[in-house]
GROMACS .gro file of N, CA and C in nm:
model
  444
    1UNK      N    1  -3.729   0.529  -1.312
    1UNK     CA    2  -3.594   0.564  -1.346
    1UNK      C    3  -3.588   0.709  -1.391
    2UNK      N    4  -3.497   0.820  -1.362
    2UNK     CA    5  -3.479   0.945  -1.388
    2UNK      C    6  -3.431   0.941  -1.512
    3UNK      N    7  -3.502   1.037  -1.575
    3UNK     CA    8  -3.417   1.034  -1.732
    3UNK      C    9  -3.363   1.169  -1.770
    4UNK      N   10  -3.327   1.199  -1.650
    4UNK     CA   11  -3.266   1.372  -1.692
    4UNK      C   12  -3.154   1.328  -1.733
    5UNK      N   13  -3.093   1.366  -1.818
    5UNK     CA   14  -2.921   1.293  -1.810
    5UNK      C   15  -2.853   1.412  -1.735
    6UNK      N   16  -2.716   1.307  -1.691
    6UNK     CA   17  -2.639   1.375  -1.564
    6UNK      C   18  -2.578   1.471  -1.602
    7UNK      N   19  -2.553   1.558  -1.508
    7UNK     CA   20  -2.473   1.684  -1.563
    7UNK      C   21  -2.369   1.661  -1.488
    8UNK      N   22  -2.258   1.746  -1.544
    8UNK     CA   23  -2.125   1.706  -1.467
    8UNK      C   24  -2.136   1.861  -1.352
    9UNK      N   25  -2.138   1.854  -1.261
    9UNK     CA   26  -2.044   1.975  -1.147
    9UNK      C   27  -2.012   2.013  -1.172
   10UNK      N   28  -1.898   2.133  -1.268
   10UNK     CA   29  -1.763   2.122  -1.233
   10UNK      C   30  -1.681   2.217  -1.124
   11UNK      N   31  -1.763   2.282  -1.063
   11UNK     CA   32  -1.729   2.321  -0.919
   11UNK      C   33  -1.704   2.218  -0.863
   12UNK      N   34  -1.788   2.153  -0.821
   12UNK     CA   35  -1.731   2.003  -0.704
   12UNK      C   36  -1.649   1.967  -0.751
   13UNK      N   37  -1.595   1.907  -0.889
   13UNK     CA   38  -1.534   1.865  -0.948
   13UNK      C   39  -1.371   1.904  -0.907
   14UNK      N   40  -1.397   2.001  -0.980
   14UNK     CA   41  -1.218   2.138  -0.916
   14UNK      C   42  -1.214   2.148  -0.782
   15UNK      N   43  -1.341   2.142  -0.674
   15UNK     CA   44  -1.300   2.170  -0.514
   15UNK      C   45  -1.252   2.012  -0.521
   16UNK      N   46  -1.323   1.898  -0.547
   16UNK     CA   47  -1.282   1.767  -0.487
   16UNK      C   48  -1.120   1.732  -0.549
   17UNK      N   49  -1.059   1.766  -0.651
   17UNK     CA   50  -0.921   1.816  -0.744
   17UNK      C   51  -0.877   1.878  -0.692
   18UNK      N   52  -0.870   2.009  -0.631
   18UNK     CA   53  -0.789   2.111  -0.538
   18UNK      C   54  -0.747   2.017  -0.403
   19UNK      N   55  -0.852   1.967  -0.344
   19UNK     CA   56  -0.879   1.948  -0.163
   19UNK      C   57  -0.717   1.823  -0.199
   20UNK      N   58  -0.801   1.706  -0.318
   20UNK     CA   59  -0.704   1.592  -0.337
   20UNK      C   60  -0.537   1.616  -0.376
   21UNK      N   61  -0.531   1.771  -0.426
   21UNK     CA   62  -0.386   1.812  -0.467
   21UNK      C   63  -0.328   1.825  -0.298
   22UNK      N   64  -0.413   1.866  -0.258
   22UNK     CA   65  -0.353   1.949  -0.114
   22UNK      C   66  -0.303   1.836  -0.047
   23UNK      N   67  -0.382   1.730   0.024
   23UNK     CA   68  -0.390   1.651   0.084
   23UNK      C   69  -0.259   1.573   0.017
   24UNK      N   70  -0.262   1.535  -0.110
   24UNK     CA   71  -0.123   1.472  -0.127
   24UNK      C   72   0.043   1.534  -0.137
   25UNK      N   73  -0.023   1.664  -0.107
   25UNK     CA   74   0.130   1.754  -0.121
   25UNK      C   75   0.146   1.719   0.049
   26UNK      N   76   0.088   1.736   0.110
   26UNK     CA   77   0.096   1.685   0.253
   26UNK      C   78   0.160   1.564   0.290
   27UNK      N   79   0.106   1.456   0.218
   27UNK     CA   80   0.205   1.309   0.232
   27UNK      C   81   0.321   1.314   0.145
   28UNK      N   82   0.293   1.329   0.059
   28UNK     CA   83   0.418   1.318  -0.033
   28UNK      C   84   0.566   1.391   0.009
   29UNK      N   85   0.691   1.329  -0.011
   29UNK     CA   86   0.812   1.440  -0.013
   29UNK      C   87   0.829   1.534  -0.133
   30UNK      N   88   0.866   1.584  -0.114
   30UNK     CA   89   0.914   1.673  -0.253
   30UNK      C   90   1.020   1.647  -0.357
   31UNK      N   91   1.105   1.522  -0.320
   31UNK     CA   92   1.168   1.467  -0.388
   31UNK      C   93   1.123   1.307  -0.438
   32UNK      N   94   1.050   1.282  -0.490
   32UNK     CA   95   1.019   1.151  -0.515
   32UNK      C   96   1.044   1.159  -0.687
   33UNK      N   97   1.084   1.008  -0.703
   33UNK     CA   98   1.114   1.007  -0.869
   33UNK      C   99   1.062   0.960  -0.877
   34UNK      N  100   1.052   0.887  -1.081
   34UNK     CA  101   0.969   0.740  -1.114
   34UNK      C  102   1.026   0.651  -1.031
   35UNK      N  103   0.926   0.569  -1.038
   35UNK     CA  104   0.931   0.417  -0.990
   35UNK      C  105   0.992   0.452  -0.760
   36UNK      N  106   0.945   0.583  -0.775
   36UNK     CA  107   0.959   0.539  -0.603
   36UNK      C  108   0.863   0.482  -0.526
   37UNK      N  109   0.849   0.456  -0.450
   37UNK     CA  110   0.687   0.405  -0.337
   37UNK      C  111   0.696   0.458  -0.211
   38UNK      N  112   0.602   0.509  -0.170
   38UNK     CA  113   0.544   0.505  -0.033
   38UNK      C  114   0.418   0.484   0.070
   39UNK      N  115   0.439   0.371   0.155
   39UNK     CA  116   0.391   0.293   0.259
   39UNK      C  117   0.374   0.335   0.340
   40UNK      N  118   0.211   0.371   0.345
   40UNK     CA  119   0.155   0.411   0.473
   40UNK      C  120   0.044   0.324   0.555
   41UNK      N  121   0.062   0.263   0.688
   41UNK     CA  122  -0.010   0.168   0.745
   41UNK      C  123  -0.142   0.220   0.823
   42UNK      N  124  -0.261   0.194   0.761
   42UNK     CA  125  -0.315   0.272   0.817
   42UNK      C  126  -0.428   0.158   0.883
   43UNK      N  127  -0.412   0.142   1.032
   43UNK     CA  128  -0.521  -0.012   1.089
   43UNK      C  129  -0.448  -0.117   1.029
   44UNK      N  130  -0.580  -0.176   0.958
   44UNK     CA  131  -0.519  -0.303   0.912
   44UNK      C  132  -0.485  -0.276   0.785
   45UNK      N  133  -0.474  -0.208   0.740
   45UNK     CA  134  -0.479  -0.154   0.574
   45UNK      C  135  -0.328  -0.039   0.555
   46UNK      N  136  -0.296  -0.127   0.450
   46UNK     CA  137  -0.179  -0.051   0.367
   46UNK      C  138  -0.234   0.087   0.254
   47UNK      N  139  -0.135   0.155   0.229
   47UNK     CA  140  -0.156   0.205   0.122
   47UNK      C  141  -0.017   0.235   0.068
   48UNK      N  142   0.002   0.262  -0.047
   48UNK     CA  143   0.121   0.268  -0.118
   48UNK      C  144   0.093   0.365  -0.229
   49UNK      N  145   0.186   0.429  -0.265
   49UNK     CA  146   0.161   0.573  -0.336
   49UNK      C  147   0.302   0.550  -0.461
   50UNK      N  148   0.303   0.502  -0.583
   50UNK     CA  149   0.423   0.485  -0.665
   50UNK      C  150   0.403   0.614  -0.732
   51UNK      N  151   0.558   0.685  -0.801
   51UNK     CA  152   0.548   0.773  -0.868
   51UNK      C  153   0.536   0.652  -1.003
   52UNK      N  154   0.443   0.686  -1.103
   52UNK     CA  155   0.472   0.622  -1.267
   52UNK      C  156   0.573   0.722  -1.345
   53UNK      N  157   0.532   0.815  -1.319
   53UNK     CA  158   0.606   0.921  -1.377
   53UNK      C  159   0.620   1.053  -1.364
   54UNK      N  160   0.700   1.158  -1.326
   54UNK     CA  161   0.723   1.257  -1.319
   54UNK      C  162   0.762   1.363  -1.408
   55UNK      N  163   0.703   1.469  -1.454
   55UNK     CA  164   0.719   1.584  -1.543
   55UNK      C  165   0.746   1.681  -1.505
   56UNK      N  166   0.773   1.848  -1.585
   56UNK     CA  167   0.810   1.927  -1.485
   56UNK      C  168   0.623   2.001  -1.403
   57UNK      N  169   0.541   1.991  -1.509
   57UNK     CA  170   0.416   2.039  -1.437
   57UNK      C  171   0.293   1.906  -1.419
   58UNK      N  172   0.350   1.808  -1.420
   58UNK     CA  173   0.262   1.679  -1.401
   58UNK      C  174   0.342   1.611  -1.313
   59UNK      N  175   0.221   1.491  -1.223
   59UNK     CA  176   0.297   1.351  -1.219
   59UNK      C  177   0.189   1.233  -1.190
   60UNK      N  178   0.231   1.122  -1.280
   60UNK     CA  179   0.131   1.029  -1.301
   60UNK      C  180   0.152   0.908  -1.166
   61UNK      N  181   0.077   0.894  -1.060
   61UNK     CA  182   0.061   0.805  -0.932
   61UNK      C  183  -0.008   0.693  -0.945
   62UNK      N  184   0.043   0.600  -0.884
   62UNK     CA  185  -0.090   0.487  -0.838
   62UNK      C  186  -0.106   0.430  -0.715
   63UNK      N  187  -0.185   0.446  -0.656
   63UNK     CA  188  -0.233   0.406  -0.516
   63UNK      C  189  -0.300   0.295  -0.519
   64UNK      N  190  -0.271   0.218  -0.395
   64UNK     CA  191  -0.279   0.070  -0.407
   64UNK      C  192  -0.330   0.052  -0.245
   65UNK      N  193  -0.460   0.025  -0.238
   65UNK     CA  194  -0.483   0.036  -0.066
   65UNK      C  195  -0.510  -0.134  -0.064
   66UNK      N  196  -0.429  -0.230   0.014
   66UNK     CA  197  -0.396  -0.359   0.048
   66UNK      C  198  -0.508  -0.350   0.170
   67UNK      N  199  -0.635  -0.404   0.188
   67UNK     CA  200  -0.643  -0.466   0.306
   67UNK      C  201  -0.624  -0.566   0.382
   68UNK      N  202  -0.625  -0.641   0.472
   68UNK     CA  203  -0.603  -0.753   0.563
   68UNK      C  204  -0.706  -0.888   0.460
   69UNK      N  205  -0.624  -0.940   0.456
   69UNK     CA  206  -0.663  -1.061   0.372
   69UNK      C  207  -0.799  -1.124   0.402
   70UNK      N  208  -0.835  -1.120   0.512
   70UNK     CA  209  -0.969  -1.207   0.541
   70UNK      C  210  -1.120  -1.044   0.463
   71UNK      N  211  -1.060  -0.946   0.471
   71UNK     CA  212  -1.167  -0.876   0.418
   71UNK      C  213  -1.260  -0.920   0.307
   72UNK      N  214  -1.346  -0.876   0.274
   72UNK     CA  215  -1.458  -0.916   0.188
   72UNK      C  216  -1.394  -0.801  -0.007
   73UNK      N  217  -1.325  -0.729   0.040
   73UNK     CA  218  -1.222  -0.664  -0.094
   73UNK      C  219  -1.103  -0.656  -0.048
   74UNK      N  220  -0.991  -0.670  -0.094
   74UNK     CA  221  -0.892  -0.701  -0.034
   74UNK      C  222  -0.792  -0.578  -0.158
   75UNK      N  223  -0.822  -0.526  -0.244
   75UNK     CA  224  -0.742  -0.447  -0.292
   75UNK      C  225  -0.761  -0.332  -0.373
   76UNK      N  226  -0.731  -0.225  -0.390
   76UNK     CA  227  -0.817  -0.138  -0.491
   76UNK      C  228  -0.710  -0.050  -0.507
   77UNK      N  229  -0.742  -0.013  -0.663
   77UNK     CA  230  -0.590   0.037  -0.724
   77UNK      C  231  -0.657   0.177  -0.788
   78UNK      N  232  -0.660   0.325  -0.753
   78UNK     CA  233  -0.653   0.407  -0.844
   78UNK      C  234  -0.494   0.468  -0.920
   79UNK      N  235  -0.521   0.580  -1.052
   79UNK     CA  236  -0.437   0.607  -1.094
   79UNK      C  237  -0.433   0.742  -1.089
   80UNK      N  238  -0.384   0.836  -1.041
   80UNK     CA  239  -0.394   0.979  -1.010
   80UNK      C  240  -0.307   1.080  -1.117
   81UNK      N  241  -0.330   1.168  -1.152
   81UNK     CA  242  -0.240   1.291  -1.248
   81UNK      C  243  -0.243   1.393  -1.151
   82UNK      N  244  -0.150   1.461  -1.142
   82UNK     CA  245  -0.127   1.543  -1.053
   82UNK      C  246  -0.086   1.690  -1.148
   83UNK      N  247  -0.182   1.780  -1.107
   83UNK     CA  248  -0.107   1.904  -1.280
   83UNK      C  249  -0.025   2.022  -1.119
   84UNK      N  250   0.083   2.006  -1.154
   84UNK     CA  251   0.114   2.094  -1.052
   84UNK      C  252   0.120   2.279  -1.079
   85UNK      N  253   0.080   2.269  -1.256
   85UNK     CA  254   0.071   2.450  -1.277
   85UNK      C  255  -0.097   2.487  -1.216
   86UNK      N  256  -0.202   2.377  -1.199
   86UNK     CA  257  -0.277   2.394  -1.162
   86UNK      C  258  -0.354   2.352  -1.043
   87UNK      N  259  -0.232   2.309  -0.993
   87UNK     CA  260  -0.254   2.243  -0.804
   87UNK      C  261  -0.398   2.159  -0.834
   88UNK      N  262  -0.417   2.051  -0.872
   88UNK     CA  263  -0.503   1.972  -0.907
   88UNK      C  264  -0.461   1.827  -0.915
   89UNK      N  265  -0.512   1.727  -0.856
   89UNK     CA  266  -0.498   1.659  -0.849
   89UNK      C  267  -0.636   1.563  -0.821
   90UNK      N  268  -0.605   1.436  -0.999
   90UNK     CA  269  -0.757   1.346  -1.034
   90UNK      C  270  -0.751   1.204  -1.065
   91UNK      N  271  -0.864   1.143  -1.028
   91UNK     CA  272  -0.844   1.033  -1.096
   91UNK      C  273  -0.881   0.988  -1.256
   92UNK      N  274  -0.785   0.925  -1.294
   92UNK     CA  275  -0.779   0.924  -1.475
   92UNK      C  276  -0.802   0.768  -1.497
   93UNK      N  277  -0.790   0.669  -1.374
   93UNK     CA  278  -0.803   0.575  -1.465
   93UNK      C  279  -0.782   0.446  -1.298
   94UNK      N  280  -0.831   0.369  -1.269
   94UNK     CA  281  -0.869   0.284  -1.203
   94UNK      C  282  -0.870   0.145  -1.231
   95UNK      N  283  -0.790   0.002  -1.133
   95UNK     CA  284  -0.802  -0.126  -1.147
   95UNK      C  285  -0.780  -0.151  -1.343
   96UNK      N  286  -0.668  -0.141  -1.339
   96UNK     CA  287  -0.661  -0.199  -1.486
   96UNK      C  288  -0.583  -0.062  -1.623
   97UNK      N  289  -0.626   0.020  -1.547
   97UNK     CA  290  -0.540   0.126  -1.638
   97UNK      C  291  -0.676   0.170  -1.739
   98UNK      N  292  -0.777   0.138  -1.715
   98UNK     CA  293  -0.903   0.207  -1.825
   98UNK      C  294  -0.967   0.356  -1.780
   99UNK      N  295  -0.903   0.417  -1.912
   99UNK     CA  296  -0.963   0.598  -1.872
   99UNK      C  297  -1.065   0.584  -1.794
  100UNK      N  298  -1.095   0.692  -1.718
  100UNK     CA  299  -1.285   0.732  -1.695
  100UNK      C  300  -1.311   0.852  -1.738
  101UNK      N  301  -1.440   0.833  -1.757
  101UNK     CA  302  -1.454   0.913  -1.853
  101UNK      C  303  -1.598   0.973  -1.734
  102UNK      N  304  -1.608   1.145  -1.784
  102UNK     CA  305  -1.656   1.244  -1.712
  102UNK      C  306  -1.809   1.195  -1.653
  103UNK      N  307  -1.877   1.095  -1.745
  103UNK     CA  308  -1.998   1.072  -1.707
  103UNK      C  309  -2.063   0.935  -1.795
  104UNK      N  310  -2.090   0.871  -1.759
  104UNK     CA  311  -2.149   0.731  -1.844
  104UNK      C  312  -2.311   0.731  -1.851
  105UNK      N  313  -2.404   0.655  -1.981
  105UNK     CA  314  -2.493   0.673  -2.001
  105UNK      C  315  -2.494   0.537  -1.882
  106UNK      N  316  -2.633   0.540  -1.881
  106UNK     CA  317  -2.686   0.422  -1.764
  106UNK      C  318  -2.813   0.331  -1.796
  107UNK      N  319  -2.794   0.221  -1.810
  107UNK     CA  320  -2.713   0.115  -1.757
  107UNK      C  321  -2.601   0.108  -1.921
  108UNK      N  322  -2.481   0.083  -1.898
  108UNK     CA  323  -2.380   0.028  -1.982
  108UNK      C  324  -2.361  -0.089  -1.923
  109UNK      N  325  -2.227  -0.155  -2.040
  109UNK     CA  326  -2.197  -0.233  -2.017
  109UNK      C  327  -2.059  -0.330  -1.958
  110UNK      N  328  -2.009  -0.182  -1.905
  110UNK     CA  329  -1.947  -0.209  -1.756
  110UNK      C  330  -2.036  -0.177  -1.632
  111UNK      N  331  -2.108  -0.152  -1.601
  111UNK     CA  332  -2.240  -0.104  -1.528
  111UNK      C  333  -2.163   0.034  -1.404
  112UNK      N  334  -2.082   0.096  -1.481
  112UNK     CA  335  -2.037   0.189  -1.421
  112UNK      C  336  -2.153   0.347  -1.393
  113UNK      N  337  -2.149   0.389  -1.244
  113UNK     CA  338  -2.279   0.504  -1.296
  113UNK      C  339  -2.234   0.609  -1.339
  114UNK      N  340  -2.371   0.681  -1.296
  114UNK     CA  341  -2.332   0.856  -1.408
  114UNK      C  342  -2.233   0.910  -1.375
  115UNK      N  343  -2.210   0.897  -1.246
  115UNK     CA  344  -2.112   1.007  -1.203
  115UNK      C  345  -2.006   0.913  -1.123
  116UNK      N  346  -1.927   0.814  -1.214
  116UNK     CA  347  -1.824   0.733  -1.118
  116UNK      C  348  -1.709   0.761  -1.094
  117UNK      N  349  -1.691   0.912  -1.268
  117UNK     CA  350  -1.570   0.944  -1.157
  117UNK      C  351  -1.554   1.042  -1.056
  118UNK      N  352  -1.654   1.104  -1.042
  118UNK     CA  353  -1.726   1.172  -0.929
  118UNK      C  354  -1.701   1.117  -0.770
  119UNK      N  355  -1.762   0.970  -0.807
  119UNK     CA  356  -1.751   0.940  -0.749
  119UNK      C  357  -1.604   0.851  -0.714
  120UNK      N  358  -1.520   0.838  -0.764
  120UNK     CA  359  -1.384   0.809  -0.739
  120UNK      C  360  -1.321   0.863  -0.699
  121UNK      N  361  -1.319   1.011  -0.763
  121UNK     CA  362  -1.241   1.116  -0.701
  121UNK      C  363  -1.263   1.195  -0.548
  122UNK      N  364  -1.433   1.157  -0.485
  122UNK     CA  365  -1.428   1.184  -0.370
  122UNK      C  366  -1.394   1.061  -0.266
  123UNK      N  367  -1.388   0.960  -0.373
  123UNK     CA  368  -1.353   0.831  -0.277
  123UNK      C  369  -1.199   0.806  -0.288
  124UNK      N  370  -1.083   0.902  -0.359
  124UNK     CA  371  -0.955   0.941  -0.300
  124UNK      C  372  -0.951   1.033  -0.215
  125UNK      N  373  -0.997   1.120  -0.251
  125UNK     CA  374  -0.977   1.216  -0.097
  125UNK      C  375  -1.035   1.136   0.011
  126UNK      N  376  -1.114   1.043   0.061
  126UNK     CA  377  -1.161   0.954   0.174
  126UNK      C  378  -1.043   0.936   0.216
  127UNK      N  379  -0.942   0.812   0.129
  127UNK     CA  380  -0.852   0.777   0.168
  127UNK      C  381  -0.778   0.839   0.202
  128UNK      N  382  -0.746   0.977   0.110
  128UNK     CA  383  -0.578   1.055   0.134
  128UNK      C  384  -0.654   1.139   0.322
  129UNK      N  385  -0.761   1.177   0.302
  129UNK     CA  386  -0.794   1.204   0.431
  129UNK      C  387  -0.764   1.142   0.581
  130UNK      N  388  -0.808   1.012   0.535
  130UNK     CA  389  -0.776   0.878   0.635
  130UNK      C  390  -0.685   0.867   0.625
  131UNK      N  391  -0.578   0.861   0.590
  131UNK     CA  392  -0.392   0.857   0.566
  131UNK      C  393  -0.339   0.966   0.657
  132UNK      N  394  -0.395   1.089   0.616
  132UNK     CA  395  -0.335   1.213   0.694
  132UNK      C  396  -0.372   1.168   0.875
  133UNK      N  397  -0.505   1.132   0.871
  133UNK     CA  398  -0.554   1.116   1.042
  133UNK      C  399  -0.536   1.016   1.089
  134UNK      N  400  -0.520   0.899   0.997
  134UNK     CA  401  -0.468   0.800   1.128
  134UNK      C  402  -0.301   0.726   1.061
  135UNK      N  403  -0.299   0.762   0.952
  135UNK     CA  404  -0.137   0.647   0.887
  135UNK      C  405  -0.047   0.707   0.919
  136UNK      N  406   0.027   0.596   0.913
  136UNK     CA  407   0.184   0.641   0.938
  136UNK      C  408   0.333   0.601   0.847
  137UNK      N  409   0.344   0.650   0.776
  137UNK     CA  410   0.476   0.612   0.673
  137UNK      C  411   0.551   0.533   0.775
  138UNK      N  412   0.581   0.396   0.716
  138UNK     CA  413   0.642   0.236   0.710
  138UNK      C  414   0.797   0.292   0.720
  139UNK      N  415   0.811   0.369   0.586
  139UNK     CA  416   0.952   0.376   0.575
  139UNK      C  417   0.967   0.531   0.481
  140UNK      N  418   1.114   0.511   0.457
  140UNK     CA  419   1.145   0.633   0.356
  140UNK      C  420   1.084   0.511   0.181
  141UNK      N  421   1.101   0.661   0.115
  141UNK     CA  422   1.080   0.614  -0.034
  141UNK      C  423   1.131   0.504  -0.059
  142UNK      N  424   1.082   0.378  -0.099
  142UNK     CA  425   1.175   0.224  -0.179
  142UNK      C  426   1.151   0.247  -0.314
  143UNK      N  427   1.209   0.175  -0.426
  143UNK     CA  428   1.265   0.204  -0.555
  143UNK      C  429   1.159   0.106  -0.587
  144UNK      N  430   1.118  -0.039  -0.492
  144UNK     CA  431   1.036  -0.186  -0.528
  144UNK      C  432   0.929  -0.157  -0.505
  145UNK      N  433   0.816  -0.227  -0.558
  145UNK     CA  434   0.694  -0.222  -0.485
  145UNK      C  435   0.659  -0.377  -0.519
  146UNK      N  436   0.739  -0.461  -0.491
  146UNK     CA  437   0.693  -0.578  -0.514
  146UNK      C  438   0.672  -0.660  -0.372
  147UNK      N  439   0.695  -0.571  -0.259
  147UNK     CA  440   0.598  -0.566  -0.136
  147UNK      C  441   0.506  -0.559  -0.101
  148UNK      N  442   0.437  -0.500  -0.198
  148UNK     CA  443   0.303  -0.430  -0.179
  148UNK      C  444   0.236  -0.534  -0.207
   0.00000   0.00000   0.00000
């Protein structure tokens, strides 16, 4: 077992935060309020993008990627902050609304690793990537997401 403890990036960190701001200024409209949604079908897999809340230099998101029911995971929920004075955009908090935090000792006792939100945050840009190249917005903004 390595016992260096982890260091955080924070270059990767801010490029994988920059790339994820970009990519969602791309899907997103420029007018979206709280509580709007948007549905993008991507294969067999949904994704849905709610505003929680909007500020004048923030906005708090949650993405909700639905797969096809017979899959082996069928749902996964991040929570995104978006700082728009600093074109950045991260994940803060995942499945349940629990912060993450920059780096975890290992093994804990959520058995989360060193670098998960590292690794979360390059596993939104996956998606917002895959959204841009193959999805396609369902509809305009809905007010419900009790579709999803």
């Amino acid at each position: 077992m390595n016992s260096a403890p982890y260091k955080v990036d924070l270059s990767a960190h801010l490029a994988d935060c920059e790339m994820n701001y970009l990519r969602l200024q791309k899907i997103l409209p420029n007018s979206l309020e709280d509580g709007q949604c948007l549905r993008f079908q991507m294969g067999t897999s949904q994704l849905g993008i709610t505003v929680i809340e909007q500020a004048p230099y923030t906005a708090m998101l949650e993405l909700r990627l639905n797969r096809a029911s017979g899959a082996s995971w069928t749902r996964a929920e991040l929570q995104v902050r978006m700082y728009h004075d600093a074109a950045l955009a991260e994940v803060v908090a995942s499945k349940g609304g629990r912060p993450l935090r920059p780096r975890y000792h290992y093994p804990n006792s959520a058995m989360y690793q060193r670098d998960e939100k590292a690794q979360r945050n390059r596993f939104l840009g996956e998606w917002l990537s895959y959204c841009l190249r193959c999805g396609h917005a369902l509809d305009t903004p809905i007010t419900s997401v009790d579709s999803l």
